[in-house]
Amino acid sequence: MTSTTIPPKGTFLNLLRIKINNIARAERRYIDRAEEHVRAYAEALADANIITDDERDEFYDVAKQAAEDAVRAYKAAEKA
């Protein structure tokens, strides 16, 4: 019989923060996909009761803001 252990919540949150940081590094055409990836991961964590629904909503907002910031940065770089 095998047993598994669930990593601590901090591990999952660190992975989520890494995914949010990757939004800024994504090519412009993939920013929306990177945001959706973060949202899906946060949804999965909420479904598994690792984070609360309020935390999930906060991560949705953070991902949206990161995507908007990344788009603004690309537009500013195009103008320069």
CSV table of N, CA and C in Angstrom, one decimal:
chain,number,residue,atom,x,y,z
A,1,MET,N,0.8,-1.2,0.0
A,1,MET,CA,0.0,0.0,0.0
A,1,MET,C,0.9,1.2,0.0
A,2,THR,N,0.6,2.2,-0.9
A,2,THR,CA,1.3,3.4,-0.9
A,2,THR,C,0.6,4.5,-0.2
A,3,SER,N,1.3,5.4,0.3
A,3,SER,CA,0.7,6.6,0.9
A,3,SER,C,1.3,7.9,0.2
A,4,THR,N,0.4,8.9,0.1
A,4,THR,CA,0.9,10.1,-0.4
A,4,THR,C,0.6,11.2,0.6
A,5,THR,N,1.4,12.2,0.5
A,5,THR,CA,1.2,13.4,1.4
A,5,THR,C,0.9,14.6,0.5
A,6,ILE,N,0.1,15.5,1.0
A,6,ILE,CA,-0.2,16.7,0.3
A,6,ILE,C,0.9,17.7,0.7
A,7,PRO,N,1.5,18.4,-0.3
A,7,PRO,CA,2.5,19.4,0.0
A,7,PRO,C,1.8,20.6,0.8
A,8,PRO,N,2.5,21.3,1.6
A,8,PRO,CA,1.9,22.4,2.3
A,8,PRO,C,1.3,23.5,1.4
A,9,LYS,N,0.3,24.2,1.9
A,9,LYS,CA,-0.3,25.2,1.1
A,9,LYS,C,0.7,26.2,0.5
A,10,GLY,N,1.7,26.5,1.2
A,10,GLY,CA,2.7,27.5,0.7
A,10,GLY,C,3.3,27.0,-0.6
A,11,THR,N,3.5,25.8,-0.8
A,11,THR,CA,4.1,25.3,-2.0
A,11,THR,C,3.2,25.6,-3.2
A,12,PHE,N,1.9,25.3,-3.0
A,12,PHE,CA,0.9,25.6,-4.1
A,12,PHE,C,0.8,27.1,-4.4
A,13,LEU,N,0.9,27.9,-3.3
A,13,LEU,CA,0.8,29.4,-3.5
A,13,LEU,C,2.1,29.9,-4.2
A,14,ASN,N,3.2,29.3,-3.9
A,14,ASN,CA,4.5,29.7,-4.6
A,14,ASN,C,4.4,29.4,-6.1
A,15,LEU,N,3.8,28.3,-6.4
A,15,LEU,CA,3.7,27.9,-7.8
A,15,LEU,C,2.7,28.9,-8.5
A,16,LEU,N,1.7,29.3,-7.8
A,16,LEU,CA,0.7,30.2,-8.3
A,16,LEU,C,1.4,31.6,-8.5
A,17,ARG,N,2.2,32.0,-7.6
A,17,ARG,CA,2.9,33.3,-7.8
A,17,ARG,C,3.9,33.2,-8.9
A,18,ILE,N,4.5,32.1,-9.1
A,18,ILE,CA,5.4,31.9,-10.3
A,18,ILE,C,4.6,32.1,-11.6
A,19,LYS,N,3.5,31.4,-11.6
A,19,LYS,CA,2.6,31.5,-12.8
A,19,LYS,C,2.2,33.0,-13.1
A,20,ILE,N,1.9,33.7,-12.0
A,20,ILE,CA,1.5,35.1,-12.2
A,20,ILE,C,2.7,35.9,-12.7
A,21,ASN,N,3.9,35.7,-12.2
A,21,ASN,CA,5.1,36.4,-12.7
A,21,ASN,C,5.4,36.0,-14.2
A,22,ASN,N,5.0,34.8,-14.6
A,22,ASN,CA,5.2,34.4,-16.0
A,22,ASN,C,4.3,35.1,-17.0
A,23,ILE,N,3.2,35.7,-16.5
A,23,ILE,CA,2.4,36.5,-17.4
A,23,ILE,C,3.2,37.7,-18.0
A,24,ALA,N,4.0,38.3,-17.2
A,24,ALA,CA,4.8,39.5,-17.6
A,24,ALA,C,5.8,39.0,-18.6
A,25,ARG,N,6.3,37.8,-18.6
A,25,ARG,CA,7.3,37.3,-19.5
A,25,ARG,C,6.8,36.7,-20.8
A,26,ALA,N,5.5,36.5,-20.8
A,26,ALA,CA,4.9,35.9,-22.0
A,26,ALA,C,4.9,36.8,-23.2
A,27,GLU,N,5.0,36.2,-24.4
A,27,GLU,CA,4.9,37.0,-25.6
A,27,GLU,C,3.5,37.6,-25.6
A,28,ARG,N,3.4,38.7,-26.3
A,28,ARG,CA,2.1,39.5,-26.3
A,28,ARG,C,1.0,38.6,-26.7
A,29,ARG,N,1.1,37.8,-27.7
A,29,ARG,CA,0.0,37.0,-28.2
A,29,ARG,C,-0.4,35.9,-27.2
A,30,TYR,N,0.5,35.6,-26.2
A,30,TYR,CA,0.2,34.5,-25.2
A,30,TYR,C,-0.2,35.0,-23.9
A,31,ILE,N,-0.3,36.3,-23.7
A,31,ILE,CA,-0.6,36.9,-22.4
A,31,ILE,C,-2.0,36.4,-21.9
A,32,ASP,N,-3.0,36.4,-22.8
A,32,ASP,CA,-4.3,36.0,-22.4
A,32,ASP,C,-4.3,34.5,-22.0
A,33,ARG,N,-3.5,33.7,-22.7
A,33,ARG,CA,-3.4,32.3,-22.3
A,33,ARG,C,-2.7,32.1,-20.9
A,34,ALA,N,-1.7,32.9,-20.7
A,34,ALA,CA,-1.0,32.8,-19.4
A,34,ALA,C,-2.0,33.2,-18.3
A,35,GLU,N,-2.8,34.3,-18.5
A,35,GLU,CA,-3.8,34.7,-17.5
A,35,GLU,C,-4.8,33.5,-17.3
A,36,GLU,N,-5.3,33.0,-18.3
A,36,GLU,CA,-6.2,31.9,-18.2
A,36,GLU,C,-5.6,30.7,-17.4
A,37,HIS,N,-4.3,30.4,-17.7
A,37,HIS,CA,-3.7,29.3,-17.0
A,37,HIS,C,-3.6,29.6,-15.5
A,38,VAL,N,-3.3,30.8,-15.1
A,38,VAL,CA,-3.3,31.2,-13.6
A,38,VAL,C,-4.7,31.0,-13.1
A,39,ARG,N,-5.7,31.5,-13.8
A,39,ARG,CA,-7.1,31.4,-13.3
A,39,ARG,C,-7.5,30.0,-13.1
A,40,ALA,N,-7.2,29.1,-14.1
A,40,ALA,CA,-7.5,27.7,-14.0
A,40,ALA,C,-6.8,27.0,-12.8
A,41,TYR,N,-5.5,27.4,-12.6
A,41,TYR,CA,-4.8,26.8,-11.5
A,41,TYR,C,-5.4,27.2,-10.1
A,42,ALA,N,-5.8,28.5,-10.0
A,42,ALA,CA,-6.4,29.0,-8.8
A,42,ALA,C,-7.8,28.3,-8.6
A,43,GLU,N,-8.5,28.1,-9.7
A,43,GLU,CA,-9.8,27.4,-9.6
A,43,GLU,C,-9.6,26.0,-9.1
A,44,ALA,N,-8.6,25.3,-9.6
A,44,ALA,CA,-8.3,23.9,-9.2
A,44,ALA,C,-7.9,23.9,-7.7
A,45,LEU,N,-7.1,24.9,-7.2
A,45,LEU,CA,-6.8,24.9,-5.8
A,45,LEU,C,-8.0,25.1,-5.0
A,46,ALA,N,-8.9,26.0,-5.4
A,46,ALA,CA,-10.1,26.2,-4.7
A,46,ALA,C,-11.0,25.0,-4.7
A,47,ASP,N,-11.1,24.3,-5.8
A,47,ASP,CA,-11.9,23.0,-5.9
A,47,ASP,C,-11.3,22.0,-4.9
A,48,ALA,N,-10.0,22.0,-4.8
A,48,ALA,CA,-9.4,21.0,-3.9
A,48,ALA,C,-9.4,21.5,-2.4
A,49,ASN,N,-10.0,22.6,-2.1
A,49,ASN,CA,-10.1,23.2,-0.8
A,49,ASN,C,-8.7,23.5,-0.2
A,50,ILE,N,-7.8,23.9,-1.1
A,50,ILE,CA,-6.5,24.3,-0.6
A,50,ILE,C,-6.5,25.8,-0.4
A,51,ILE,N,-7.2,26.5,-1.2
A,51,ILE,CA,-7.4,28.0,-0.9
A,51,ILE,C,-9.0,28.2,-0.9
A,52,THR,N,-9.3,29.3,-0.3
A,52,THR,CA,-10.7,29.6,-0.1
A,52,THR,C,-11.2,30.3,-1.4
A,53,ASP,N,-12.5,30.4,-1.5
A,53,ASP,CA,-13.1,31.1,-2.7
A,53,ASP,C,-12.7,32.6,-2.7
A,54,ASP,N,-12.5,33.2,-1.6
A,54,ASP,CA,-12.1,34.6,-1.5
A,54,ASP,C,-10.7,34.7,-2.0
A,55,GLU,N,-9.8,33.8,-1.6
A,55,GLU,CA,-8.4,33.8,-2.1
A,55,GLU,C,-8.4,33.6,-3.6
A,56,ARG,N,-9.2,32.7,-4.1
A,56,ARG,CA,-9.3,32.4,-5.5
A,56,ARG,C,-9.6,33.7,-6.3
A,57,ASP,N,-10.6,34.4,-5.8
A,57,ASP,CA,-11.1,35.7,-6.4
A,57,ASP,C,-10.0,36.7,-6.4
A,58,GLU,N,-9.2,36.8,-5.3
A,58,GLU,CA,-8.1,37.7,-5.2
A,58,GLU,C,-7.0,37.3,-6.3
A,59,PHE,N,-6.7,36.0,-6.5
A,59,PHE,CA,-5.8,35.6,-7.5
A,59,PHE,C,-6.3,35.9,-8.9
A,60,TYR,N,-7.6,35.8,-9.1
A,60,TYR,CA,-8.2,36.2,-10.4
A,60,TYR,C,-7.9,37.7,-10.7
A,61,ASP,N,-8.1,38.5,-9.6
A,61,ASP,CA,-7.8,40.0,-9.8
A,61,ASP,C,-6.3,40.3,-10.1
A,62,VAL,N,-5.5,39.6,-9.3
A,62,VAL,CA,-4.0,39.7,-9.5
A,62,VAL,C,-3.6,39.3,-10.9
A,63,ALA,N,-4.2,38.2,-11.4
A,63,ALA,CA,-3.8,37.7,-12.7
A,63,ALA,C,-4.3,38.7,-13.8
A,64,LYS,N,-5.5,39.3,-13.6
A,64,LYS,CA,-6.0,40.2,-14.6
A,64,LYS,C,-5.2,41.5,-14.6
A,65,GLN,N,-4.8,42.0,-13.4
A,65,GLN,CA,-3.9,43.1,-13.3
A,65,GLN,C,-2.6,42.9,-14.0
A,66,ALA,N,-2.0,41.7,-13.7
A,66,ALA,CA,-0.7,41.4,-14.3
A,66,ALA,C,-0.8,41.3,-15.8
A,67,ALA,N,-1.9,40.8,-16.4
A,67,ALA,CA,-2.1,40.8,-17.8
A,67,ALA,C,-2.2,42.2,-18.4
A,68,GLU,N,-3.0,43.0,-17.7
A,68,GLU,CA,-3.2,44.4,-18.2
A,68,GLU,C,-1.8,45.1,-18.2
A,69,ASP,N,-1.1,44.9,-17.1
A,69,ASP,CA,0.3,45.6,-17.0
A,69,ASP,C,1.2,45.1,-18.1
A,70,ALA,N,1.1,43.8,-18.4
A,70,ALA,CA,2.0,43.3,-19.5
A,70,ALA,C,1.6,43.9,-20.8
A,71,VAL,N,0.3,44.0,-21.1
A,71,VAL,CA,-0.1,44.6,-22.4
A,71,VAL,C,0.3,46.1,-22.4
A,72,ARG,N,0.2,46.8,-21.3
A,72,ARG,CA,0.6,48.2,-21.3
A,72,ARG,C,2.1,48.3,-21.6
A,73,ALA,N,2.9,47.4,-21.0
A,73,ALA,CA,4.3,47.4,-21.2
A,73,ALA,C,4.7,47.1,-22.7
A,74,TYR,N,4.0,46.2,-23.3
A,74,TYR,CA,4.2,45.9,-24.8
A,74,TYR,C,3.9,47.1,-25.6
A,75,LYS,N,2.7,47.8,-25.3
A,75,LYS,CA,2.3,48.9,-26.1
A,75,LYS,C,3.3,50.1,-25.9
A,76,ALA,N,3.8,50.3,-24.7
A,76,ALA,CA,4.8,51.3,-24.5
A,76,ALA,C,6.1,51.0,-25.2
A,77,ALA,N,6.5,49.8,-25.3
A,77,ALA,CA,7.7,49.4,-26.0
A,77,ALA,C,7.5,49.6,-27.5
A,78,GLU,N,6.3,49.4,-28.0
A,78,GLU,CA,6.1,49.6,-29.4
A,78,GLU,C,6.2,51.1,-29.8
A,79,LYS,N,5.7,51.9,-28.9
A,79,LYS,CA,5.7,53.4,-29.2
A,79,LYS,C,7.2,54.0,-29.1
A,80,ALA,N,8.0,53.3,-28.3
A,80,ALA,CA,9.3,53.8,-28.1
A,80,ALA,C,10.2,53.6,-29.3
